[in-house]
Short mmCIF file of C-alpha atoms and ligand atoms in Angstrom, two decimals:
data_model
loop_
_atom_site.label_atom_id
_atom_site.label_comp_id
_atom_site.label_asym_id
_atom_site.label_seq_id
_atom_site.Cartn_x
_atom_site.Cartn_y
_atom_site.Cartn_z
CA UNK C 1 2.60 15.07 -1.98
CA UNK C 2 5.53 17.71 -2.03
CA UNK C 3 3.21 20.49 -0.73
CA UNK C 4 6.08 20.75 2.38
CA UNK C 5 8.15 21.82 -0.56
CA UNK C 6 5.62 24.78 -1.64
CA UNK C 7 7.38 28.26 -1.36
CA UNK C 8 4.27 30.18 -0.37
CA UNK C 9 5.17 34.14 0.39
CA UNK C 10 1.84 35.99 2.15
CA UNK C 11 1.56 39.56 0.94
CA UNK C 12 -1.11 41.46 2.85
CA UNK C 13 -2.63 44.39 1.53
CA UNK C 14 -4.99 46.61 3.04
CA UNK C 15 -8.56 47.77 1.17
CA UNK C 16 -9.81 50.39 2.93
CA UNK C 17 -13.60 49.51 4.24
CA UNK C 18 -13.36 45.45 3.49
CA UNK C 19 -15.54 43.80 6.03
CA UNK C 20 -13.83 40.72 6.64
CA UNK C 21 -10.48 39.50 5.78
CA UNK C 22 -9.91 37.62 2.58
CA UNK C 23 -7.54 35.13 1.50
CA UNK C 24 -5.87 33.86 -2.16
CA UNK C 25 -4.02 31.92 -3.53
CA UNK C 26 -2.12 33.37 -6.71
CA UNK C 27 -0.45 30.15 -9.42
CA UNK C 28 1.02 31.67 -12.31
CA UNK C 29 3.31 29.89 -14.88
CA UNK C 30 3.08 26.66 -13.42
CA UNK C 31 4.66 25.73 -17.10
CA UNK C 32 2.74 22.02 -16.79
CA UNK C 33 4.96 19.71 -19.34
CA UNK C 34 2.46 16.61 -19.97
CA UNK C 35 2.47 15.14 -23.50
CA UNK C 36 0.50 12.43 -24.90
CA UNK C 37 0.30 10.19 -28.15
CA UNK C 38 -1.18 13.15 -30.30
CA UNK C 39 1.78 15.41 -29.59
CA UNK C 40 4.43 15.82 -32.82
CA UNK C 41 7.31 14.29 -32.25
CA UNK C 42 9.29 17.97 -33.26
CA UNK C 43 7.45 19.26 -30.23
CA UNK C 44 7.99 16.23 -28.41
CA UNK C 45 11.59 16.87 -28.59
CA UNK C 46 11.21 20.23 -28.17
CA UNK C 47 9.53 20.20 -25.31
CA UNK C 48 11.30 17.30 -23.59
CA UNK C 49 13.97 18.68 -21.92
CA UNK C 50 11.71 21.47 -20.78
CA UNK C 51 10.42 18.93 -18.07
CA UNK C 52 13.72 19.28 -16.42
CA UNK C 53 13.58 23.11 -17.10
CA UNK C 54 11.11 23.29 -14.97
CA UNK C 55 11.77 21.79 -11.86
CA UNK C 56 13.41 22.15 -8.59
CA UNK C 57 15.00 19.22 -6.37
CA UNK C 58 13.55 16.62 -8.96
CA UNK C 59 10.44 17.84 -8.47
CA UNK C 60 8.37 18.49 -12.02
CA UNK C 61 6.08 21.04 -12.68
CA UNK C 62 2.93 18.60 -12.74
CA UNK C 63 4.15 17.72 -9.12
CA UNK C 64 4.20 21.21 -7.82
CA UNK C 65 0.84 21.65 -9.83
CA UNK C 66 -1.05 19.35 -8.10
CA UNK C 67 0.73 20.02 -4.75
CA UNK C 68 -1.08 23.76 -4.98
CA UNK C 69 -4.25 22.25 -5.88
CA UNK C 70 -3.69 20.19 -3.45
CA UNK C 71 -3.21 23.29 -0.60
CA UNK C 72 -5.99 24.73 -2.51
CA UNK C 73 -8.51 21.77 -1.60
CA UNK C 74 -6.46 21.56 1.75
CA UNK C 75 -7.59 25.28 3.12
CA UNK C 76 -11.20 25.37 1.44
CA UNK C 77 -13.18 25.25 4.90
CA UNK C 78 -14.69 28.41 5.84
CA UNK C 79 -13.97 26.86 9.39
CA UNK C 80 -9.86 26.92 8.96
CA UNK C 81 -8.38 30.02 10.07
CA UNK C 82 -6.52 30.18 6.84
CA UNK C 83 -8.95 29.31 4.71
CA UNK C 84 -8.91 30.47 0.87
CA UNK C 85 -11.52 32.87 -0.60
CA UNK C 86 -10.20 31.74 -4.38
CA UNK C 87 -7.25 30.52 -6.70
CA UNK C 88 -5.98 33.59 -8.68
CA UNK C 89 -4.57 31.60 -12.15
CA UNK C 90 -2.29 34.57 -14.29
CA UNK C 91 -1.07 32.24 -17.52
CA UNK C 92 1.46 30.16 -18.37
CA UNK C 93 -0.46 27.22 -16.44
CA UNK C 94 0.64 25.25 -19.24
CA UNK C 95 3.73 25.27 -21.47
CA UNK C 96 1.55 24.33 -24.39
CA UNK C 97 -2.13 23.26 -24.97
CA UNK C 98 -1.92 19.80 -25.52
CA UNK C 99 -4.81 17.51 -24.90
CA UNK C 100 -3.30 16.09 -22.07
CA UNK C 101 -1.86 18.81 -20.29
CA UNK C 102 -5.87 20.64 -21.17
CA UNK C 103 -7.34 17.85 -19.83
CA UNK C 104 -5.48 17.66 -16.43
CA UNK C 105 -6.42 21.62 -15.78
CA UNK C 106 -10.00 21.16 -16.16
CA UNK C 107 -10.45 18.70 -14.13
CA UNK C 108 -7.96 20.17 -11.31
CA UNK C 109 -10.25 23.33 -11.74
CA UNK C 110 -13.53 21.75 -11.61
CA UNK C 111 -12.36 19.71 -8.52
CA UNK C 112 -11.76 22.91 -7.16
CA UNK C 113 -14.10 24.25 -4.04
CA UNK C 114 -13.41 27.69 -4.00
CA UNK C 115 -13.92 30.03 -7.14
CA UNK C 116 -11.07 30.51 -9.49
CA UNK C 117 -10.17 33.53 -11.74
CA UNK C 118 -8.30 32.47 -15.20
CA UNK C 119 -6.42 34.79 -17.40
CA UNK C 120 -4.43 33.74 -20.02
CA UNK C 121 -1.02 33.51 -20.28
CA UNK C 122 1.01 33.76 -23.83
CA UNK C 123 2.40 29.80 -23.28
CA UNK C 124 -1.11 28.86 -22.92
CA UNK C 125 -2.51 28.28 -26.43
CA UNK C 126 0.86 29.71 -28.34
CA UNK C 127 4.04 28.12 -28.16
CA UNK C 128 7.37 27.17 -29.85
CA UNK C 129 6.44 26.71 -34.12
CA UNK C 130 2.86 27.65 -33.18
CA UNK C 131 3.46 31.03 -31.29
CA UNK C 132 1.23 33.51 -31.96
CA UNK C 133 -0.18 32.40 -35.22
CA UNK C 134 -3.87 32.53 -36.62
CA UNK C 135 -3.90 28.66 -36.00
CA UNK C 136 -3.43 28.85 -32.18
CA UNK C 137 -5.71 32.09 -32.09
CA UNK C 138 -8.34 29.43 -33.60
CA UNK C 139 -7.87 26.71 -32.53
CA UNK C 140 -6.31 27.26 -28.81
CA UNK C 141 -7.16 30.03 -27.16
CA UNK C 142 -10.94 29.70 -27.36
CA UNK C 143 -10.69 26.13 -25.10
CA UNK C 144 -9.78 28.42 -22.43
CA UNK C 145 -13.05 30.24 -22.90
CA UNK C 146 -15.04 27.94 -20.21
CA UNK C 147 -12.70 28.93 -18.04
CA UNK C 148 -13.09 32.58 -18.28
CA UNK C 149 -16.44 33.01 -18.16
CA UNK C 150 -17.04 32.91 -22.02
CA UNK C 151 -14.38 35.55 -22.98
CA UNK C 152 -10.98 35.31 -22.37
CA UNK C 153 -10.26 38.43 -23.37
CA UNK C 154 -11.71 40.53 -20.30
CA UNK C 155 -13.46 39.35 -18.16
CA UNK C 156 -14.77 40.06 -14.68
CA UNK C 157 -15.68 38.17 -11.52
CA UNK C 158 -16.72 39.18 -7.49
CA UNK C 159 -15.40 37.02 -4.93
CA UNK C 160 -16.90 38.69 -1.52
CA UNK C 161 -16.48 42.00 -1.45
CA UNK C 162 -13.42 41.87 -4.15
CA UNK C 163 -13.52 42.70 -8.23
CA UNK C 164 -10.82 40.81 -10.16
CA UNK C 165 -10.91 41.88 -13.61
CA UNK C 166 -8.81 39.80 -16.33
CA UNK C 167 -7.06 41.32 -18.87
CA UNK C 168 -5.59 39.35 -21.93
CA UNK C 169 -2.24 40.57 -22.84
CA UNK C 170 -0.48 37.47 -24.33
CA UNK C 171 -0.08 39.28 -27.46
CA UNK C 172 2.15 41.49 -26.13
CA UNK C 173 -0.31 43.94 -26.27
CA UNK C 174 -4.07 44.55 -25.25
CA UNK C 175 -5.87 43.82 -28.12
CA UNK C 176 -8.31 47.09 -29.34
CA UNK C 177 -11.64 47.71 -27.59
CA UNK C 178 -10.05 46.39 -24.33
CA UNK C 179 -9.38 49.35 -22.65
CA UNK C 180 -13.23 50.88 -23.88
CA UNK C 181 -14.40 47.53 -21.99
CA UNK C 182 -12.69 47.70 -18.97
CA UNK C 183 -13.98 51.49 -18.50
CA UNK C 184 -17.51 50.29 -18.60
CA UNK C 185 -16.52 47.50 -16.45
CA UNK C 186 -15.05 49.45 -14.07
CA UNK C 187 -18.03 51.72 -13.75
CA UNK C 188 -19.77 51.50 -9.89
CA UNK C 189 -17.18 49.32 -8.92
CA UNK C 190 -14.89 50.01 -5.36
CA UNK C 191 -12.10 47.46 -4.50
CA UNK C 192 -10.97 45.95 -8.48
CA UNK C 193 -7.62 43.85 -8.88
CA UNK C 194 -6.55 43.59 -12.33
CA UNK C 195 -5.08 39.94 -13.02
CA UNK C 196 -2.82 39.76 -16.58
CA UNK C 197 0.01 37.71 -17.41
CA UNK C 198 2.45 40.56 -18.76
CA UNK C 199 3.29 43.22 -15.83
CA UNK C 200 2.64 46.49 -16.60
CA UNK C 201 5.88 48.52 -17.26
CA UNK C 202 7.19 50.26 -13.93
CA UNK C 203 11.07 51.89 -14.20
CA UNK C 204 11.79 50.11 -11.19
CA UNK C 205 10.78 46.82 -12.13
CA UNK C 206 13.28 47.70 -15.89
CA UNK C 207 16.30 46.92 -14.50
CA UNK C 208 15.05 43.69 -13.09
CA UNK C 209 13.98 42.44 -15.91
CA UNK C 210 16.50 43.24 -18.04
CA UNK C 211 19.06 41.74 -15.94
CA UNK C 212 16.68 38.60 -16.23
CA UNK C 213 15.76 38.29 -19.70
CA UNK C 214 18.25 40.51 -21.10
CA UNK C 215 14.98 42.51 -22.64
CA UNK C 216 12.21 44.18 -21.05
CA UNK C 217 9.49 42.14 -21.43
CA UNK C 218 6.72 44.36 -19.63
CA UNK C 219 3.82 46.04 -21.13
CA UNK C 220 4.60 50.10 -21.95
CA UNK C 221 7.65 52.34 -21.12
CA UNK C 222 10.85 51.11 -21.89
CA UNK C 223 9.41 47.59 -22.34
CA UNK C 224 6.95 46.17 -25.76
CA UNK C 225 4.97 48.91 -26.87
CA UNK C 226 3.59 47.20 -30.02
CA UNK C 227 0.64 49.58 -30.02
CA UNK C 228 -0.95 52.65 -27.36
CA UNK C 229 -3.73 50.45 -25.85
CA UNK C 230 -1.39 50.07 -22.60
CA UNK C 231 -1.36 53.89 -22.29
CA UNK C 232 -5.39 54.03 -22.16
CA UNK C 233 -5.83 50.86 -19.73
CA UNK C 234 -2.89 52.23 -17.52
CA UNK C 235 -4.63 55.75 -17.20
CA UNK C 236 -7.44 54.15 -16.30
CA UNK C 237 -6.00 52.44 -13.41
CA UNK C 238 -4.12 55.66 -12.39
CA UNK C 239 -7.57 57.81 -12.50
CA UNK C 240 -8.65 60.47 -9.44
CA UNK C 241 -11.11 58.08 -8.60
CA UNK C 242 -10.18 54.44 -10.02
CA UNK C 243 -11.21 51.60 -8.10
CA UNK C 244 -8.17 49.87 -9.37
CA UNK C 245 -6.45 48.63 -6.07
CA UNK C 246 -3.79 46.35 -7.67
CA UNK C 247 -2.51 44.36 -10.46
CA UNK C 248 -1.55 40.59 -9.89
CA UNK C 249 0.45 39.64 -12.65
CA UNK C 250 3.45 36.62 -14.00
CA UNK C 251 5.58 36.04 -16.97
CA UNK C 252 9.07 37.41 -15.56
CA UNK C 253 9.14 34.14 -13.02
CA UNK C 254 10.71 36.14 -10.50
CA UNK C 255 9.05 37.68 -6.94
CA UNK C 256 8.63 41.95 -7.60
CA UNK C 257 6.44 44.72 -6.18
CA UNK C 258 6.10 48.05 -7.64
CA UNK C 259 4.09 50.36 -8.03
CA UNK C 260 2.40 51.60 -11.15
CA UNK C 261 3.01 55.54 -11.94
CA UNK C 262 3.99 55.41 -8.64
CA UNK C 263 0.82 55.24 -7.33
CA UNK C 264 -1.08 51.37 -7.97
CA UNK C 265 0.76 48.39 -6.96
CA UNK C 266 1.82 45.64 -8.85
CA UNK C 267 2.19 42.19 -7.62
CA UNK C 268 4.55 39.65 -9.82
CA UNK C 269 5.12 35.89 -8.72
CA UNK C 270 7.80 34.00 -9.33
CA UNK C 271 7.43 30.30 -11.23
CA UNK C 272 5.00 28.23 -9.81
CA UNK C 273 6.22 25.45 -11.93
CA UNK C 274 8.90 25.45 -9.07
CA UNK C 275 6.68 25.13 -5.97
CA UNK C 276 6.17 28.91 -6.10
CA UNK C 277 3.13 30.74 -4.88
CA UNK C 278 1.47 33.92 -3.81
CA UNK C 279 -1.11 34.18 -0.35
CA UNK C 280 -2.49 37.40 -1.17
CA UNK C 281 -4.07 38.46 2.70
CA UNK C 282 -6.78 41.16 1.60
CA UNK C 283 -7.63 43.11 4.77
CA UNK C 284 -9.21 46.08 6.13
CA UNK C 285 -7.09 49.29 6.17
CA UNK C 286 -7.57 49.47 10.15
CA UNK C 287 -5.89 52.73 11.65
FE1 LIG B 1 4.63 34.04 -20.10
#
């Protein structure tokens, strides 16, 4: 049901030397709103009339949520023309980590018959009286460890001739050791998209976002620079010979391109939780 009502944009983007042509499909902050009996009845009422938040023409987030898995299952032949390589999750998948929202996530991803990339996202395991506390470090974010191959901090997985590298930035920062990591990751790789939740900072994605949140929420520059770490991971993307061909990112829940330093682009897409969704068409860079 309701995937007629999916907004799905196709971006293509060329990688010099790919082989064949690769297609994904990028959900981020898909703000699922399911509660169940365990759920406080503060955050119950807190997180009530977010159901209607996030929506569009009566139709909840759940509802687009399983209308994109649904697309998702619907395109996984190799033998459809517009078949999907992968799912490309950035964060905010849920609005909170309760058990039932957890336990309708796993089993859409394990249904799944393509791979799937997971980064975090900040709403994910830290939200409303919880946000950001020791508590949710502990006791949230590690569930989302079996989805990210065992570390949700960075982690790193091929589909085909592709890299996607995730990056956890939900703290408004990359946490240290992260950017050491992803240079060793990086290392004898050749076509690498970095996934995170919070964009990298880009001057002409500021004014955007300002007029939007009425901050800038974006990693560096004139957006949160709690510490340097996004100065060592960005010059790393921006190297001679980086093999850094794009970041795929969410958070701002609008549609935006730019380009890092001018040079790397950066791919934000707008709330999935309203039917929204990226095809990213990966192709060779034919002259
Ligand atoms: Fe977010």
């Amino acid at each position: 049901m309701y995937q007629d009502m999916l907004q799905l944009k196709e971006t293509h983007v060329k990688v010099e030397g790919l082989k064949k042509t690769y297609r994904f499909l990028h959900i981020t902050d898909a703000h699922l709103v399911l509660l169940d009996e365990k759920v406080s009845k503060e955050r119950v009422e807190y997180e009530t009339p977010r159901i209607g938040l996030f929506s569009r023409a009566s139709v909840r987030s759940d509802e687009f949520f399983d209308a994109l898995f649904s697309y998702a299952d619907s395109h996984s032949d190799p033998e459809d023309p517009q078949a999907l390589d992968g799912v490309l999750l950035t964060g905010d998948i849920l609005d909170c980590p309760t058990e039932e929202n957890l336990r309708r996530l796993g089993k859409k991803l394990a249904q799944l018959k393509i791979p799937y990339v997971y980064v975090l996202g900040n709403h994910d395991w830290s939200h409303f009286n919880d946000y950001h506390t020791p508590h949710a470090m502990i006791a949230h974010r590690p569930v989302f460890s079996k989805w990210s191959n065992g570390n949700t901090f960075i982690h790193k997985q091929k589909i085909g001739e592709i890299t996607f590298v995730a990056l956890d930035d939900t703290l408004d920062y990359y946490e240290d050791g992260v950017a050491e990591t992803l240079k060793e990751v990086l290392e004898g790789e050749e076509n690498v998209f970095i996934m995170q939740h919070i964009p990298l900072y880009a001057d002409t994605l500021h004014e955007d976002t300002v007029a939007y949140w009425k901050s800038d929420l974006n990693l560096g520059g004139k957006g949160v620079c709690v510490n340097d770490n996004w100065k060592k991971v960005q010059d790393l993307i921006l190297e001679e010979n980086s093999p850094v061909k794009g970041l795929i990112t969410g958070h701002l829940h609008f549609w935006h391109e730019d380009l890092i330093g001018g040079k790397v682009p950066q791919y934000i897409t707008a709330l999935s939780a309203e039917g929204n969704a990226r095809i990213f068409v990966m192709e060779a860079d034919t002259v």
